[in-house]
PDB file of C-alpha atoms in Angstrom:
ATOM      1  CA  UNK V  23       0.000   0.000   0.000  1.00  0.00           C
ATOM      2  CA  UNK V  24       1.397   3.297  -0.988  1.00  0.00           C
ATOM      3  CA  UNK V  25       1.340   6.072   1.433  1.00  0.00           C
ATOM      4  CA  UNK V  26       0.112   9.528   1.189  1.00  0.00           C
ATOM      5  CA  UNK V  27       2.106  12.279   0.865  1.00  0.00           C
ATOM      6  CA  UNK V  28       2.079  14.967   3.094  1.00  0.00           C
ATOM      7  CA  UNK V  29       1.468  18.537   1.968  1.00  0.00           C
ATOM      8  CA  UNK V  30       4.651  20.074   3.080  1.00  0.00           C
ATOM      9  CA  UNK V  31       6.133  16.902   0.906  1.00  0.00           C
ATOM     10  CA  UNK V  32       4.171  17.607  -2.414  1.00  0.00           C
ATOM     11  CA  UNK V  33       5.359  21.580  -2.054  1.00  0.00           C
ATOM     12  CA  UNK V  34       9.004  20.238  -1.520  1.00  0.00           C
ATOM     13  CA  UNK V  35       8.208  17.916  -4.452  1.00  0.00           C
ATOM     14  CA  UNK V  36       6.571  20.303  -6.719  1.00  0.00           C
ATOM     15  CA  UNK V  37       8.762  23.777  -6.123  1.00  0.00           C
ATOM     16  CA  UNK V  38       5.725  25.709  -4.868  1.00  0.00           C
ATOM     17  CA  UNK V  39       6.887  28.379  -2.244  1.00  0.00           C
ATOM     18  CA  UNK V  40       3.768  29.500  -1.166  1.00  0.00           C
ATOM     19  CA  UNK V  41       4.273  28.393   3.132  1.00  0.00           C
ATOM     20  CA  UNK V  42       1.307  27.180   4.030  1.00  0.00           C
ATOM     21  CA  UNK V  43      -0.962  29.987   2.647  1.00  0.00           C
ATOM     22  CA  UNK V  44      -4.236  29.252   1.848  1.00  0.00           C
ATOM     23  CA  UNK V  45      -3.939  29.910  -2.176  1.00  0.00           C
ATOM     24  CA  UNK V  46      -1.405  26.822  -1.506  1.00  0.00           C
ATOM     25  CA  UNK V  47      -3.299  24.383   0.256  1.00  0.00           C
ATOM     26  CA  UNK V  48      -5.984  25.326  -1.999  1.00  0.00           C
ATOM     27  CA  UNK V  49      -3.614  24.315  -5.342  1.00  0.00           C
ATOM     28  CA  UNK V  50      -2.655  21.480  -3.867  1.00  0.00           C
ATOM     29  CA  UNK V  51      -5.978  20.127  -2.318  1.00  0.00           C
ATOM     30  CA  UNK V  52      -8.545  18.544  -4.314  1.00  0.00           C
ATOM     31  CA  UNK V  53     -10.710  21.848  -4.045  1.00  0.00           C
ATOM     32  CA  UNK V  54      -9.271  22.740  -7.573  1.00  0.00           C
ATOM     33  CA  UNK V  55      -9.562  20.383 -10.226  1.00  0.00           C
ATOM     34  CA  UNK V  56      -5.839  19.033 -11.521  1.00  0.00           C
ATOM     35  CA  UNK V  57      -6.795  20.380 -14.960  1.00  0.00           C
ATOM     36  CA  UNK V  58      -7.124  24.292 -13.456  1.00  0.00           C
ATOM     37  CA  UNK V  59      -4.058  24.031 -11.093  1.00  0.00           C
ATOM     38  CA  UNK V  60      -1.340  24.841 -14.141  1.00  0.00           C
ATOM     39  CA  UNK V  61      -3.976  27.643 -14.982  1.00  0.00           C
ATOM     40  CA  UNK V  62      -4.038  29.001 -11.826  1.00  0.00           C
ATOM     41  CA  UNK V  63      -0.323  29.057 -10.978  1.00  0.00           C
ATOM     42  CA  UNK V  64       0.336  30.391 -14.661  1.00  0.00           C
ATOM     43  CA  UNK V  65      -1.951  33.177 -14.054  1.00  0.00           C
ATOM     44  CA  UNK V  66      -0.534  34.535 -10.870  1.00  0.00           C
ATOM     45  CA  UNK V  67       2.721  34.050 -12.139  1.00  0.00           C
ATOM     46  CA  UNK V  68       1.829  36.396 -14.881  1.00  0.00           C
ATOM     47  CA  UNK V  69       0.047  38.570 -12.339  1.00  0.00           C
ATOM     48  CA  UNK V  70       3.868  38.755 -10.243  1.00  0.00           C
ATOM     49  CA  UNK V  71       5.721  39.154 -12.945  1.00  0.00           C
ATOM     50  CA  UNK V  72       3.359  42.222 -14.560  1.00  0.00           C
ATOM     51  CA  UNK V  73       3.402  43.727 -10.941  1.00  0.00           C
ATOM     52  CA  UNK V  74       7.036  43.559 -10.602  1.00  0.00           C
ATOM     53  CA  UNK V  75       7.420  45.115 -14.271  1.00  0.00           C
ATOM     54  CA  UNK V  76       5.146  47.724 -13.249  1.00  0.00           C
ATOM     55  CA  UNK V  77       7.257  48.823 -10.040  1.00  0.00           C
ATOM     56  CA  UNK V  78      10.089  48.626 -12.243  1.00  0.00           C
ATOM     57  CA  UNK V  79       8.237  51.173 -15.104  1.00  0.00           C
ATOM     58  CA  UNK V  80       7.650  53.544 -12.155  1.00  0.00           C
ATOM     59  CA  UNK V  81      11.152  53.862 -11.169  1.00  0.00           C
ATOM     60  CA  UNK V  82      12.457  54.374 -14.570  1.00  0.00           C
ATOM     61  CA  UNK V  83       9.748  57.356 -15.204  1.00  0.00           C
ATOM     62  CA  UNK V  84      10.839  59.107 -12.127  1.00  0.00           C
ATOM     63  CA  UNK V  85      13.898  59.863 -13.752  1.00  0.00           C
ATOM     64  CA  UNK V  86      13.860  61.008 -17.165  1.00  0.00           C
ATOM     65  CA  UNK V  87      15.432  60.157 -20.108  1.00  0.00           C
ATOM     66  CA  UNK V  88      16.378  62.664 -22.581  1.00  0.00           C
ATOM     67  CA  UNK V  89      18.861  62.107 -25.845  1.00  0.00           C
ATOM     68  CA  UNK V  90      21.838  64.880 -26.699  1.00  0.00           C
ATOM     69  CA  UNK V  91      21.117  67.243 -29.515  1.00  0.00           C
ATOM     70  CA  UNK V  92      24.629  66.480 -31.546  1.00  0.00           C
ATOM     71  CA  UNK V  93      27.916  64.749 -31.374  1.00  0.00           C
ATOM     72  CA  UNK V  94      30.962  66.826 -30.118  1.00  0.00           C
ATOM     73  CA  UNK V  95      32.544  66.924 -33.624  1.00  0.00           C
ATOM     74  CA  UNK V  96      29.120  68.543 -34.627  1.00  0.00           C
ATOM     75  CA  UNK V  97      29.195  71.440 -32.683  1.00  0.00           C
ATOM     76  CA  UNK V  98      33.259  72.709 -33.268  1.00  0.00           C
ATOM     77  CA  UNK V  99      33.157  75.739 -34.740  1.00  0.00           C
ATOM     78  CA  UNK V 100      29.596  76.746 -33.733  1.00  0.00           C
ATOM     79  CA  UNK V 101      28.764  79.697 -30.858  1.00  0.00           C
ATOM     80  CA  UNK V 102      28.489  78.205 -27.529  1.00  0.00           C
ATOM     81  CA  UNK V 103      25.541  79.997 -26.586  1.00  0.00           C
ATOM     82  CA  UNK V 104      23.605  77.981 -29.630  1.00  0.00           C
ATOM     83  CA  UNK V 105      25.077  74.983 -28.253  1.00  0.00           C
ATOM     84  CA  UNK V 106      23.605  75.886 -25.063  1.00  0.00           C
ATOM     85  CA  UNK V 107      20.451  76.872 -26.143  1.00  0.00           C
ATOM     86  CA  UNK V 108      20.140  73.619 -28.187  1.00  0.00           C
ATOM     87  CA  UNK V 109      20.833  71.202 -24.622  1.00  0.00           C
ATOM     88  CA  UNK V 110      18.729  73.654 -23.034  1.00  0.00           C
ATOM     89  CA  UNK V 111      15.958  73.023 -25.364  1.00  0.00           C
ATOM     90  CA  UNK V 112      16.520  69.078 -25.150  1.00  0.00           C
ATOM     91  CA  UNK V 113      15.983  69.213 -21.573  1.00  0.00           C
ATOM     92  CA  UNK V 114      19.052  68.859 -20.164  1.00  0.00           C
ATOM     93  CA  UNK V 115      19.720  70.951 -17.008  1.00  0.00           C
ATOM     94  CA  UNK V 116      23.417  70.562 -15.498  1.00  0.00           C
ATOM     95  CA  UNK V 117      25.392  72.692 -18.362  1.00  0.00           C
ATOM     96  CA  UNK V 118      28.573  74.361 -17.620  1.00  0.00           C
ATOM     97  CA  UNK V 119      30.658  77.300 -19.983  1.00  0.00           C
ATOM     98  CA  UNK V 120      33.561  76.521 -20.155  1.00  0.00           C
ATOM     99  CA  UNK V 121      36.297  79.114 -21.060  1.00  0.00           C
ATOM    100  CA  UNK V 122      39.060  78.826 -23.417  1.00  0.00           C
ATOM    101  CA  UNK V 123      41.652  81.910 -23.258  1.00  0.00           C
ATOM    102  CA  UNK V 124      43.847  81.289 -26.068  1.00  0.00           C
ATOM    103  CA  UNK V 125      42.885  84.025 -28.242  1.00  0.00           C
ATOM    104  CA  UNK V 126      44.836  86.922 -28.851  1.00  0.00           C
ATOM    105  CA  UNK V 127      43.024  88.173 -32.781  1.00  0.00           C
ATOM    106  CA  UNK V 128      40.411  86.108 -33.307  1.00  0.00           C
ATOM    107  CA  UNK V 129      41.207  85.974 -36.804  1.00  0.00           C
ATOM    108  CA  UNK V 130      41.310  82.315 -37.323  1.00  0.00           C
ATOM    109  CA  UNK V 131      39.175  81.036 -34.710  1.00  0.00           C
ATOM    110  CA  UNK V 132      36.027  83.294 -33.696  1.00  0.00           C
ATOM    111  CA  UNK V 133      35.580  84.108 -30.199  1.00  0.00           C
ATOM    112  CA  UNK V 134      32.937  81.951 -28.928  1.00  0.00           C
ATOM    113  CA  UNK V 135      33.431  78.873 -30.844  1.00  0.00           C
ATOM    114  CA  UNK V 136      33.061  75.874 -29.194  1.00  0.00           C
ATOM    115  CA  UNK V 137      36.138  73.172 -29.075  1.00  0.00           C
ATOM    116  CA  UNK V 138      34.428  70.381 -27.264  1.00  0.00           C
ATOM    117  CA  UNK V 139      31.506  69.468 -25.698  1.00  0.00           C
ATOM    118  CA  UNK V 140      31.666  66.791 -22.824  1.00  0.00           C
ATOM    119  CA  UNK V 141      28.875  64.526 -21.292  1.00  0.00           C
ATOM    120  CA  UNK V 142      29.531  63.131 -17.966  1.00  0.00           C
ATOM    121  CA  UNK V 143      33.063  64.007 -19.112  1.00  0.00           C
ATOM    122  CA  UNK V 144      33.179  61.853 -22.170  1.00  0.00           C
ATOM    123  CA  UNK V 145      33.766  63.637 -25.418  1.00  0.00           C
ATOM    124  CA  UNK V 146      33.049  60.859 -27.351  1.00  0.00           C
ATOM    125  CA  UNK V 147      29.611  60.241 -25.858  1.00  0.00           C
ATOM    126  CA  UNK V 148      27.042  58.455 -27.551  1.00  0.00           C
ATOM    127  CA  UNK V 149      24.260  60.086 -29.362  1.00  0.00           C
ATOM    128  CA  UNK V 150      21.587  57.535 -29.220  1.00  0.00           C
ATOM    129  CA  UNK V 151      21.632  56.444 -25.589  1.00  0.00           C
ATOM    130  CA  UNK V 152      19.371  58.020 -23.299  1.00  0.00           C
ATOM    131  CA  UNK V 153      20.627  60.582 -20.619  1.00  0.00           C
ATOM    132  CA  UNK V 154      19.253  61.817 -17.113  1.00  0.00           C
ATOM    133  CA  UNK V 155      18.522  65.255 -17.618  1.00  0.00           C
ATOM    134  CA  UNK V 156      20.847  66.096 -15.125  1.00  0.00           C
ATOM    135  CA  UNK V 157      24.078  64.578 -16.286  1.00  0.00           C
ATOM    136  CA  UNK V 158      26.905  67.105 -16.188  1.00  0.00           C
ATOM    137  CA  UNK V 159      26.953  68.781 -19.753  1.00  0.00           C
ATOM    138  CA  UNK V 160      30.485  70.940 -20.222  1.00  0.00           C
ATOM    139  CA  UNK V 161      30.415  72.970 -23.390  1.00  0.00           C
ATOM    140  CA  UNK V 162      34.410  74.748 -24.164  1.00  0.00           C
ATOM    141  CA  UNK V 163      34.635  77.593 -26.067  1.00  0.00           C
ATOM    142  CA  UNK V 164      37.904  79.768 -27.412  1.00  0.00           C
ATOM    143  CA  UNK V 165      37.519  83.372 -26.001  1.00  0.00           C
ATOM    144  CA  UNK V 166      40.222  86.319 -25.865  1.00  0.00           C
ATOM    145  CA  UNK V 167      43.104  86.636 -23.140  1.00  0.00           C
ATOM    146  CA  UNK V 168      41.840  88.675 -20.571  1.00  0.00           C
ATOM    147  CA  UNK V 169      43.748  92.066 -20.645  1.00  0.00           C
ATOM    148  CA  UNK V 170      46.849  92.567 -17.927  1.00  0.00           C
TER     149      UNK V 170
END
C-alpha cells in the first residue's frame, strides 16, 4: 500500500513556495480540479511578474530620459551659446561654460566657438543612448586673453 504524501512533501516535491498559505493548500488540495491548477499558478505568475514590471516602469519614469542634440565633432566651430540653447531646449539641465583663453586676434578662430563638448566628461559620448537630464553637460569655447 502506498502512502500519502504529506502537503509540506508535495510543495518540496513540486517547487511551490507558497508556506502554508491558503492559495497553496488550496492548489494542492482537491478543491481545484488538476486540470485548473497549471492555470491558476500560470496566471498569478503572470500577475507577479506584470506587478514587478510595473514597479520597475515607475522607477524608470521618475527619472527622465532625454537624448543629446549632436555629437561633439558637430558642434566645433559653432557659438556656444547655440550649443547651449540647443541642450537647453533638449531638456538637459546641469550645463557648464567653459572658457578657453587662447585668443589673442580672433582671426582664425572666432571668439565663442566651441572646441568640445563633454557629457559626464566623455567627449566621445554616444548620441543615441538616453541621458538623465541632469548629467553634467560641459560645453568649451575659445575666447580672448583677458587684458593685464
Amino acid at each position: 500500500m502506498k502512502k500519502k504524501e504529506s502537503k509540506r512533501t508535495r510543495y518540496a516535491k513540486y517547487g511551490v513556495a507558497f508556506g502554508s498559505g491558503i492559495l497553496a493548500n488550496r492548489l494542492l488540495s482537491n478543491k481545484i480540479p488538476r486540470s485548473n491548477r497549471w492555470g491558476v499558478l500560470g496566471f498569478l505568475t503572470l500577475f507577479i511578474l506584470l506587478l514587478f514590471g510595473l514597479v520597475i516602469g515607475m522607477d524608470a519614469e521618475s527619472t527622465p530620459q532625454i537624448q543629446v542634440p549632436g555629437s561633439s565633432r558637430q558642434f566645433e566651430s559653432v557659438n556656444f551659446s547655440i550649443v547651449a540653447q540647443q541642450f537647453e531646449d533638449a531638456g538637459f539641465s546641469n550645463i557648464t561654460l567653459t572658457p578657453i583663453e587662447d585668443l589673442k586676434f580672433g582671426i582664425i578662430t572666432k571668439d565663442g566657438e566651441v572646441e568640445k563638448v563633454t557629457v559626464s566628461g566623455n567627449e566621445e559620448y554616444v548620441i543615441e543612448k538616453w541621458y538623465r537630464q541632469d548629467v553634467p553637460i560641459n560645453i568649451y569655447y575659445h575666447t580672448f586673453e583677458p587684458e593685464k
